[in-house]
Every structure is written in C-alpha cells, then in structure tokens.
Amino acid sequence: MNDTMNDAPVEQADDTYASPPVQRAARLLRHIGEGDAVTNISRTARELGINRTTLLRLLHTLHTERFIEPRPEGTGWRIGVGLIGLAAQAFFSEDLVQTSVPVLTELAEKLGLSAHLGVLDGTEIVYLVRRVPNHAFASNIRVGSRLPAHAANMGRIILANLPPARVDRLYSGSTLKPVTAHTAVTLAKLHAQLEMDRARGLAWSDGNYEAGISSVAAAVFDVTGAPVAALNVSGHSDDFAGPARRAEIEAAVRSATAQISRRLGWLGSEPDSRGPAAAGHGA
C-alpha cells in the first residue's frame, strides 16, 4: 500500500457535517482498544482504509494528547491515561461509577477489605474505583491501573459472562502471558477457567496474582444483562481464612454487585449464596 492511497472513510456517514479526520482518529482509537497494538503499520493502515503517512500522523497526535501510550513491551501502542481519565470522568457523571462508589465504600468498611470496580478494555481490566477500609493493610492499586484480564479475577469474571466465541475473537493472535504459575497461558486453559468462574458466579484468587493476597470478584450487569463491569475485594490471605469468613465475603460481594446491577436496570435476581464458598486456584 502506498502513501497516495485515498483517505476516504470506509463507511460514509449520512451526516454531511461529520469530520473525516475525527472519524479516522476514532476508528484508530477503537482499533487499538480492541487489541491492535499497531505493530504493523501497513496492515493497520490497510484495515482502517487510510495511508501510512496519515496513520503515522494520527499516532503522533494521539500520543501527544496522551490518548495512546507505548506498550510496556516496547513495541506498539495501547490506550493512554489521557483517554482513560476522560472516560473515567464520563463514567463518574453517569450511573456506573456514581452508583458504585457508595456501595464499594460500604463494602470495604463492612469486610475490612479493599474494594475495586473495573471495566474491560480490550484484553485488559481498567480500574475505575478504589475504596479502602480504615485498616493497616490496604490495596495500593490506583484508578486507571491496567491488569491483564486473563490473569486478574475482575477480568476473568467479565470474560466468563461473555459468549465464548467473543472471547476467542478477543484473544485471537494474542499471547497469554503468565503472571504466576496459576495463570492460564493457552486459550483452552482460559476457557476451562472461565467455565468454572461462570458456574460459581464468582472468580476467586488465592495468591494467584500476588503471593499472600486473596480476592474474589463478581460481575456487574446492565439492563440488557451484559457484563459492563466487575468488582472485587482483596486483602491478606489470612483475612479470607476459614469457611465462615469466605461465606461472609461471598455473600457481601454478591449482594453488592446485585445492588449496583439493579440500579443500572438489571432485572435478574440476586444469586443464592447459601452454598459453600468456592476456594478456586484459577489465576
């Protein structure tokens, strides 16, 4: 593909006031958010229907505005903190975060554990809310932090509630990198893990992401029944010890996610948490 390729949008908008440069930038951001790190300029330019020079200019501009940032591996791009911050502000003005903050605050104090809310962005989980108890130990993860969804339990529980075919598309061509020995590193192992999480309705972690730290996550659903977010609570593994304590944590997490989901218009019923708490060793 040469640099004189026509830059016309792939899909012509009906609105005569639409701005083609803005449309191209939006398509590029969406492409990166869906997992294309733009490691092959020619391929991405071809998929977006723009020329290489235009693509390079867009990447430079979006990087300058902090809407994208270099990947930690040193190659390619990912969504940047500037866009995350903008999205977080938008979320905060809407139901999801605004509804979640008081629920997570109460949950953290009730259990004496750190509570978080995250959303799926491509193959990563992005933290939008963090609430910590008045406790000697508290999570130090920051709003805007990203973790690999296949390894972090908030990511896993969202993936578990997506159609398996969508998970396949999401991870097509991706490498599932290990965080610990518990991390699923193949798509088949990930699907097996997600099936267990889906059956439980929870994703448990006992030292699966960080030694000595336990956590449990549950999905938040919107009016359509889609998993739009997840919350988890985390703390020292000693804070999760014993069947009675784990049952207490499980019931509180299920209740919190059901409360947030109902406020978003979800019409499902709160899951029955009277059974024994799962103690899974998935990553």
mmCIF file of C-alpha atoms in Angstrom:
data_model
loop_
_atom_site.group_PDB
_atom_site.id
_atom_site.type_symbol
_atom_site.label_atom_id
_atom_site.label_comp_id
_atom_site.label_asym_id
_atom_site.label_seq_id
_atom_site.Cartn_x
_atom_site.Cartn_y
_atom_site.Cartn_z
ATOM 1 C CA MET A 1 0.000 0.000 0.000
ATOM 2 C CA ASN A 2 1.487 3.366 -0.966
ATOM 3 C CA ASP A 3 1.171 6.748 0.695
ATOM 4 C CA THR A 4 -1.101 8.155 -2.026
ATOM 5 C CA MET A 5 -3.944 5.861 -1.068
ATOM 6 C CA ASN A 6 -7.335 7.522 -0.847
ATOM 7 C CA ASP A 7 -8.160 8.578 2.738
ATOM 8 C CA ALA A 8 -11.941 8.464 2.294
ATOM 9 C CA PRO A 9 -13.754 6.813 5.210
ATOM 10 C CA VAL A 10 -14.520 3.134 4.738
ATOM 11 C CA GLU A 11 -18.118 3.795 5.757
ATOM 12 C CA GLN A 12 -19.622 7.036 4.514
ATOM 13 C CA ALA A 13 -21.665 8.787 7.179
ATOM 14 C CA ASP A 14 -25.055 10.201 6.302
ATOM 15 C CA ASP A 15 -24.321 13.330 8.344
ATOM 16 C CA THR A 16 -22.788 15.903 5.984
ATOM 17 C CA TYR A 17 -21.255 17.669 8.985
ATOM 18 C CA ALA A 18 -19.178 14.641 10.010
ATOM 19 C CA SER A 19 -15.432 15.317 10.101
ATOM 20 C CA PRO A 20 -13.377 12.641 8.266
ATOM 21 C CA PRO A 21 -10.176 13.346 10.299
ATOM 22 C CA VAL A 22 -12.079 12.874 13.547
ATOM 23 C CA GLN A 23 -13.680 9.705 12.179
ATOM 24 C CA ARG A 24 -10.252 8.338 11.274
ATOM 25 C CA ALA A 25 -8.907 9.124 14.745
ATOM 26 C CA ALA A 26 -11.952 7.492 16.360
ATOM 27 C CA ARG A 27 -11.567 4.358 14.226
ATOM 28 C CA LEU A 28 -7.887 4.148 15.158
ATOM 29 C CA LEU A 29 -8.619 4.507 18.882
ATOM 30 C CA ARG A 30 -11.318 1.849 18.640
ATOM 31 C CA HIS A 31 -8.915 -0.418 16.745
ATOM 32 C CA ILE A 32 -6.246 -0.049 19.432
ATOM 33 C CA GLY A 33 -8.817 -0.535 22.194
ATOM 34 C CA GLU A 34 -9.919 -3.797 20.571
ATOM 35 C CA GLY A 35 -6.397 -5.171 20.713
ATOM 36 C CA ASP A 36 -4.453 -3.959 17.657
ATOM 37 C CA ALA A 37 -1.155 -2.617 19.042
ATOM 38 C CA VAL A 38 -0.304 -1.216 15.570
ATOM 39 C CA THR A 39 2.938 -3.163 15.348
ATOM 40 C CA ASN A 40 2.471 -3.487 11.591
ATOM 41 C CA ILE A 41 1.823 -0.036 10.139
ATOM 42 C CA SER A 42 0.947 -1.271 6.651
ATOM 43 C CA ARG A 43 -1.552 -3.824 7.907
ATOM 44 C CA THR A 44 -3.322 -1.377 10.232
ATOM 45 C CA ALA A 45 -3.414 1.306 7.541
ATOM 46 C CA ARG A 46 -4.983 -1.188 5.158
ATOM 47 C CA GLU A 47 -7.565 -2.319 7.740
ATOM 48 C CA LEU A 48 -8.533 1.285 8.518
ATOM 49 C CA GLY A 49 -8.574 2.352 4.870
ATOM 50 C CA ILE A 50 -6.027 5.150 5.292
ATOM 51 C CA ASN A 51 -2.469 5.639 4.091
ATOM 52 C CA ARG A 52 0.688 5.073 6.120
ATOM 53 C CA THR A 53 1.536 8.761 6.413
ATOM 54 C CA THR A 54 -1.904 9.603 7.758
ATOM 55 C CA LEU A 55 -1.690 6.724 10.225
ATOM 56 C CA LEU A 56 1.719 7.893 11.480
ATOM 57 C CA ARG A 57 0.393 11.435 11.919
ATOM 58 C CA LEU A 58 -2.626 10.149 13.831
ATOM 59 C CA LEU A 59 -0.422 8.059 16.116
ATOM 60 C CA HIS A 60 1.846 11.029 16.811
ATOM 61 C CA THR A 61 -1.112 13.338 17.541
ATOM 62 C CA LEU A 62 -2.910 10.858 19.789
ATOM 63 C CA HIS A 63 0.343 10.198 21.662
ATOM 64 C CA THR A 64 0.891 13.940 22.136
ATOM 65 C CA GLU A 65 -2.615 14.223 23.583
ATOM 66 C CA ARG A 66 -1.920 11.179 25.820
ATOM 67 C CA PHE A 67 -4.836 9.303 24.262
ATOM 68 C CA ILE A 68 -2.424 6.464 23.457
ATOM 69 C CA GLU A 69 0.875 5.407 25.002
ATOM 70 C CA PRO A 70 3.686 2.973 24.136
ATOM 71 C CA ARG A 71 3.169 -0.572 25.359
ATOM 72 C CA PRO A 72 5.455 -1.666 28.218
ATOM 73 C CA GLU A 73 6.992 -4.323 25.968
ATOM 74 C CA GLY A 74 8.453 -1.531 23.845
ATOM 75 C CA THR A 75 6.523 -2.244 20.650
ATOM 76 C CA GLY A 76 3.158 -0.898 19.600
ATOM 77 C CA TRP A 77 0.544 1.193 21.345
ATOM 78 C CA ARG A 78 -2.255 0.928 23.895
ATOM 79 C CA ILE A 79 -4.975 3.291 25.156
ATOM 80 C CA GLY A 80 -3.335 6.035 27.238
ATOM 81 C CA VAL A 81 -4.032 7.642 30.576
ATOM 82 C CA GLY A 82 -5.391 10.805 28.947
ATOM 83 C CA LEU A 83 -8.258 8.922 27.343
ATOM 84 C CA ILE A 84 -8.742 6.755 30.443
ATOM 85 C CA GLY A 85 -9.043 9.877 32.579
ATOM 86 C CA LEU A 86 -11.554 11.374 30.173
ATOM 87 C CA ALA A 87 -13.549 8.148 30.169
ATOM 88 C CA ALA A 88 -13.400 7.918 33.955
ATOM 89 C CA GLN A 89 -14.826 11.437 34.250
ATOM 90 C CA ALA A 90 -17.611 10.492 31.856
ATOM 91 C CA PHE A 91 -18.310 7.302 33.784
ATOM 92 C CA PHE A 92 -18.404 9.247 37.029
ATOM 93 C CA SER A 93 -21.109 11.520 35.673
ATOM 94 C CA GLU A 94 -23.178 8.505 34.672
ATOM 95 C CA ASP A 95 -24.777 5.690 36.597
ATOM 96 C CA LEU A 96 -21.979 3.120 36.744
ATOM 97 C CA VAL A 97 -19.310 4.782 38.864
ATOM 98 C CA GLN A 98 -21.678 7.190 40.574
ATOM 99 C CA THR A 99 -23.782 4.234 41.717
ATOM 100 C CA SER A 100 -20.809 2.068 42.623
ATOM 101 C CA VAL A 101 -18.882 4.454 44.879
ATOM 102 C CA PRO A 102 -21.190 4.317 47.946
ATOM 103 C CA VAL A 103 -21.690 0.565 47.539
ATOM 104 C CA LEU A 104 -17.940 -0.102 47.380
ATOM 105 C CA THR A 105 -17.289 2.266 50.287
ATOM 106 C CA GLU A 106 -19.760 0.365 52.461
ATOM 107 C CA LEU A 107 -18.393 -2.990 51.256
ATOM 108 C CA ALA A 108 -14.794 -2.066 52.118
ATOM 109 C CA GLU A 109 -15.730 -0.958 55.627
ATOM 110 C CA LYS A 110 -18.048 -3.896 56.265
ATOM 111 C CA LEU A 111 -15.467 -6.524 55.319
ATOM 112 C CA GLY A 112 -12.293 -4.651 56.241
ATOM 113 C CA LEU A 113 -11.004 -5.322 52.720
ATOM 114 C CA SER A 114 -10.079 -3.117 49.761
ATOM 115 C CA ALA A 115 -12.844 -2.868 47.156
ATOM 116 C CA HIS A 116 -12.417 -2.061 43.457
ATOM 117 C CA LEU A 117 -14.510 -1.566 40.325
ATOM 118 C CA GLY A 118 -13.085 -2.244 36.867
ATOM 119 C CA VAL A 119 -14.151 -2.435 33.228
ATOM 120 C CA LEU A 120 -12.831 -4.469 30.321
ATOM 121 C CA ASP A 121 -10.798 -2.588 27.702
ATOM 122 C CA GLY A 122 -9.630 -4.965 25.004
ATOM 123 C CA THR A 123 -7.750 -7.687 26.862
ATOM 124 C CA GLU A 124 -7.083 -5.583 29.951
ATOM 125 C CA ILE A 125 -9.067 -4.672 33.034
ATOM 126 C CA VAL A 126 -9.002 -0.948 33.866
ATOM 127 C CA TYR A 127 -9.592 0.148 37.454
ATOM 128 C CA LEU A 128 -12.190 2.933 37.782
ATOM 129 C CA VAL A 129 -12.925 2.965 41.514
ATOM 130 C CA ARG A 130 -10.851 2.102 44.584
ATOM 131 C CA ARG A 131 -12.164 2.182 48.134
ATOM 132 C CA VAL A 132 -10.096 1.081 51.113
ATOM 133 C CA PRO A 133 -11.018 0.383 54.752
ATOM 134 C CA ASN A 134 -9.613 2.159 57.768
ATOM 135 C CA HIS A 135 -7.137 -0.664 58.126
ATOM 136 C CA ALA A 136 -3.380 -1.182 58.391
ATOM 137 C CA PHE A 137 -3.336 -3.053 55.067
ATOM 138 C CA ALA A 138 -4.979 -1.533 52.011
ATOM 139 C CA SER A 139 -4.607 -2.063 48.297
ATOM 140 C CA ASN A 140 -2.198 0.371 46.669
ATOM 141 C CA ILE A 141 -3.561 -0.079 43.156
ATOM 142 C CA ARG A 142 -4.528 3.198 41.507
ATOM 143 C CA VAL A 143 -7.532 4.285 39.480
ATOM 144 C CA GLY A 144 -6.509 3.941 35.833
ATOM 145 C CA SER A 145 -4.271 0.935 36.511
ATOM 146 C CA ARG A 146 -4.408 -1.876 33.977
ATOM 147 C CA LEU A 147 -4.029 -5.601 34.540
ATOM 148 C CA PRO A 148 -4.248 -8.459 32.023
ATOM 149 C CA ALA A 149 -7.841 -9.642 32.034
ATOM 150 C CA HIS A 150 -6.986 -13.327 31.676
ATOM 151 C CA ALA A 151 -4.903 -13.209 34.877
ATOM 152 C CA ALA A 152 -6.855 -10.764 37.075
ATOM 153 C CA ASN A 153 -10.090 -12.019 38.602
ATOM 154 C CA MET A 154 -12.169 -8.941 37.684
ATOM 155 C CA GLY A 155 -11.178 -9.552 34.082
ATOM 156 C CA ARG A 156 -11.883 -13.262 34.352
ATOM 157 C CA ILE A 157 -15.416 -12.818 35.693
ATOM 158 C CA ILE A 158 -16.305 -10.383 32.903
ATOM 159 C CA LEU A 159 -14.846 -12.750 30.290
ATOM 160 C CA ALA A 160 -16.743 -15.644 31.905
ATOM 161 C CA ASN A 161 -20.015 -13.838 31.212
ATOM 162 C CA LEU A 162 -19.225 -13.131 27.544
ATOM 163 C CA PRO A 163 -20.046 -15.591 24.744
ATOM 164 C CA PRO A 164 -17.076 -17.964 24.283
ATOM 165 C CA ALA A 165 -16.862 -17.012 20.614
ATOM 166 C CA ARG A 166 -16.336 -13.378 21.597
ATOM 167 C CA VAL A 167 -13.534 -14.400 23.950
ATOM 168 C CA ASP A 168 -11.960 -16.320 21.059
ATOM 169 C CA ARG A 169 -12.077 -13.225 18.853
ATOM 170 C CA LEU A 170 -10.730 -11.045 21.629
ATOM 171 C CA TYR A 171 -7.672 -13.240 22.121
ATOM 172 C CA SER A 172 -7.151 -14.224 18.502
ATOM 173 C CA GLY A 173 -3.434 -13.946 17.813
ATOM 174 C CA SER A 174 -2.689 -12.844 21.385
ATOM 175 C CA THR A 175 -0.158 -14.367 23.764
ATOM 176 C CA LEU A 176 -1.480 -15.194 27.211
ATOM 177 C CA LYS A 177 1.486 -14.252 29.357
ATOM 178 C CA PRO A 178 1.842 -15.843 32.805
ATOM 179 C CA VAL A 179 1.750 -13.699 35.926
ATOM 180 C CA THR A 180 2.067 -16.638 38.327
ATOM 181 C CA ALA A 181 2.057 -20.414 37.974
ATOM 182 C CA HIS A 182 -1.762 -20.285 38.246
ATOM 183 C CA THR A 183 -2.247 -18.130 35.125
ATOM 184 C CA ALA A 184 -3.941 -19.726 32.114
ATOM 185 C CA VAL A 185 -1.451 -19.460 29.250
ATOM 186 C CA THR A 186 -3.493 -21.113 26.493
ATOM 187 C CA LEU A 187 -6.957 -20.298 25.210
ATOM 188 C CA ALA A 188 -8.149 -23.807 26.083
ATOM 189 C CA LYS A 189 -6.990 -23.425 29.700
ATOM 190 C CA LEU A 190 -8.546 -19.970 29.875
ATOM 191 C CA HIS A 191 -11.905 -21.311 28.683
ATOM 192 C CA ALA A 192 -11.761 -24.086 31.302
ATOM 193 C CA GLN A 193 -11.075 -21.495 33.983
ATOM 194 C CA LEU A 194 -13.861 -19.217 32.751
ATOM 195 C CA GLU A 195 -16.295 -22.126 32.762
ATOM 196 C CA MET A 196 -15.582 -22.696 36.477
ATOM 197 C CA ASP A 197 -15.895 -18.976 37.231
ATOM 198 C CA ARG A 198 -19.180 -18.822 35.306
ATOM 199 C CA ALA A 199 -20.590 -21.836 37.198
ATOM 200 C CA ARG A 200 -19.685 -20.269 40.556
ATOM 201 C CA GLY A 201 -20.749 -16.774 39.578
ATOM 202 C CA LEU A 202 -17.506 -15.617 41.200
ATOM 203 C CA ALA A 203 -13.803 -15.582 40.354
ATOM 204 C CA TRP A 204 -11.642 -16.450 43.351
ATOM 205 C CA SER A 205 -7.918 -15.848 43.679
ATOM 206 C CA ASP A 206 -5.657 -17.142 46.430
ATOM 207 C CA GLY A 207 -2.168 -15.879 45.746
ATOM 208 C CA ASN A 208 -2.927 -16.171 42.050
ATOM 209 C CA TYR A 209 -1.820 -12.661 41.122
ATOM 210 C CA GLU A 210 0.332 -11.760 44.115
ATOM 211 C CA ALA A 211 1.680 -14.090 46.780
ATOM 212 C CA GLY A 212 -0.113 -13.792 50.097
ATOM 213 C CA ILE A 213 -3.050 -11.838 48.655
ATOM 214 C CA SER A 214 -6.544 -13.261 48.175
ATOM 215 C CA SER A 215 -9.520 -11.733 46.405
ATOM 216 C CA VAL A 216 -12.895 -12.539 44.909
ATOM 217 C CA ALA A 217 -14.681 -10.823 42.012
ATOM 218 C CA ALA A 218 -18.238 -10.721 40.668
ATOM 219 C CA ALA A 219 -19.699 -9.187 37.515
ATOM 220 C CA VAL A 220 -21.929 -6.102 37.285
ATOM 221 C CA PHE A 221 -24.711 -6.286 34.678
ATOM 222 C CA ASP A 222 -26.670 -3.604 32.852
ATOM 223 C CA VAL A 223 -30.296 -3.528 31.753
ATOM 224 C CA THR A 224 -29.540 -5.833 28.808
ATOM 225 C CA GLY A 225 -27.858 -8.423 31.026
ATOM 226 C CA ALA A 226 -24.419 -7.635 29.598
ATOM 227 C CA PRO A 227 -21.425 -7.664 31.983
ATOM 228 C CA VAL A 228 -20.413 -3.995 31.956
ATOM 229 C CA ALA A 229 -18.009 -4.101 34.890
ATOM 230 C CA ALA A 230 -16.796 -6.153 37.817
ATOM 231 C CA LEU A 231 -15.991 -5.503 41.434
ATOM 232 C CA ASN A 232 -13.672 -7.323 43.759
ATOM 233 C CA VAL A 233 -12.455 -7.224 47.329
ATOM 234 C CA SER A 234 -8.869 -8.068 48.233
ATOM 235 C CA GLY A 235 -6.686 -8.437 51.290
ATOM 236 C CA HIS A 236 -4.137 -10.628 53.013
ATOM 237 C CA SER A 237 -4.912 -14.313 52.611
ATOM 238 C CA ASP A 238 -5.313 -14.543 56.412
ATOM 239 C CA ASP A 239 -8.311 -12.194 56.092
ATOM 240 C CA PHE A 240 -10.015 -14.835 53.912
ATOM 241 C CA ALA A 241 -9.258 -17.816 56.165
ATOM 242 C CA GLY A 242 -11.972 -20.262 57.139
ATOM 243 C CA PRO A 243 -15.276 -21.343 55.541
ATOM 244 C CA ALA A 244 -17.377 -18.938 57.628
ATOM 245 C CA ARG A 245 -15.287 -15.917 56.668
ATOM 246 C CA ARG A 246 -15.265 -16.855 52.995
ATOM 247 C CA ALA A 247 -19.040 -17.339 53.050
ATOM 248 C CA GLU A 248 -19.406 -13.883 54.641
ATOM 249 C CA ILE A 249 -17.218 -12.299 51.936
ATOM 250 C CA GLU A 250 -19.029 -14.166 49.159
ATOM 251 C CA ALA A 251 -22.467 -13.088 50.352
ATOM 252 C CA ALA A 252 -21.391 -9.448 50.699
ATOM 253 C CA VAL A 253 -19.810 -9.350 47.221
ATOM 254 C CA ARG A 254 -22.834 -10.977 45.586
ATOM 255 C CA SER A 255 -25.143 -8.541 47.338
ATOM 256 C CA ALA A 256 -23.039 -5.513 46.319
ATOM 257 C CA THR A 257 -22.901 -6.459 42.633
ATOM 258 C CA ALA A 258 -26.632 -7.214 42.583
ATOM 259 C CA GLN A 259 -27.339 -3.827 44.173
ATOM 260 C CA ILE A 260 -25.264 -1.949 41.581
ATOM 261 C CA SER A 261 -26.681 -4.019 38.722
ATOM 262 C CA ARG A 262 -30.281 -3.394 39.751
ATOM 263 C CA ARG A 263 -29.625 0.327 39.872
ATOM 264 C CA LEU A 264 -28.359 0.059 36.287
ATOM 265 C CA GLY A 265 -31.658 -1.512 35.271
ATOM 266 C CA TRP A 266 -30.727 -5.192 35.526
ATOM 267 C CA LEU A 267 -33.784 -7.325 36.236
ATOM 268 C CA GLY A 268 -32.088 -10.528 37.363
ATOM 269 C CA SER A 269 -32.361 -11.963 40.857
ATOM 270 C CA GLU A 270 -29.582 -11.958 43.405
ATOM 271 C CA PRO A 271 -27.691 -15.294 43.231
ATOM 272 C CA ASP A 272 -28.182 -17.747 46.064
ATOM 273 C CA SER A 273 -25.033 -17.646 48.167
ATOM 274 C CA ARG A 274 -26.070 -20.199 50.802
ATOM 275 C CA GLY A 275 -23.788 -22.871 49.340
ATOM 276 C CA PRO A 276 -20.148 -23.329 50.383
ATOM 277 C CA ALA A 277 -17.752 -20.606 49.280
ATOM 278 C CA ALA A 278 -15.519 -21.650 46.415
ATOM 279 C CA ALA A 279 -11.825 -21.715 47.042
ATOM 280 C CA GLY A 280 -10.588 -21.828 43.463
ATOM 281 C CA HIS A 281 -6.973 -21.729 42.418
ATOM 282 C CA GLY A 282 -7.515 -20.247 38.954
ATOM 283 C CA ALA A 283 -5.302 -17.281 38.171
#
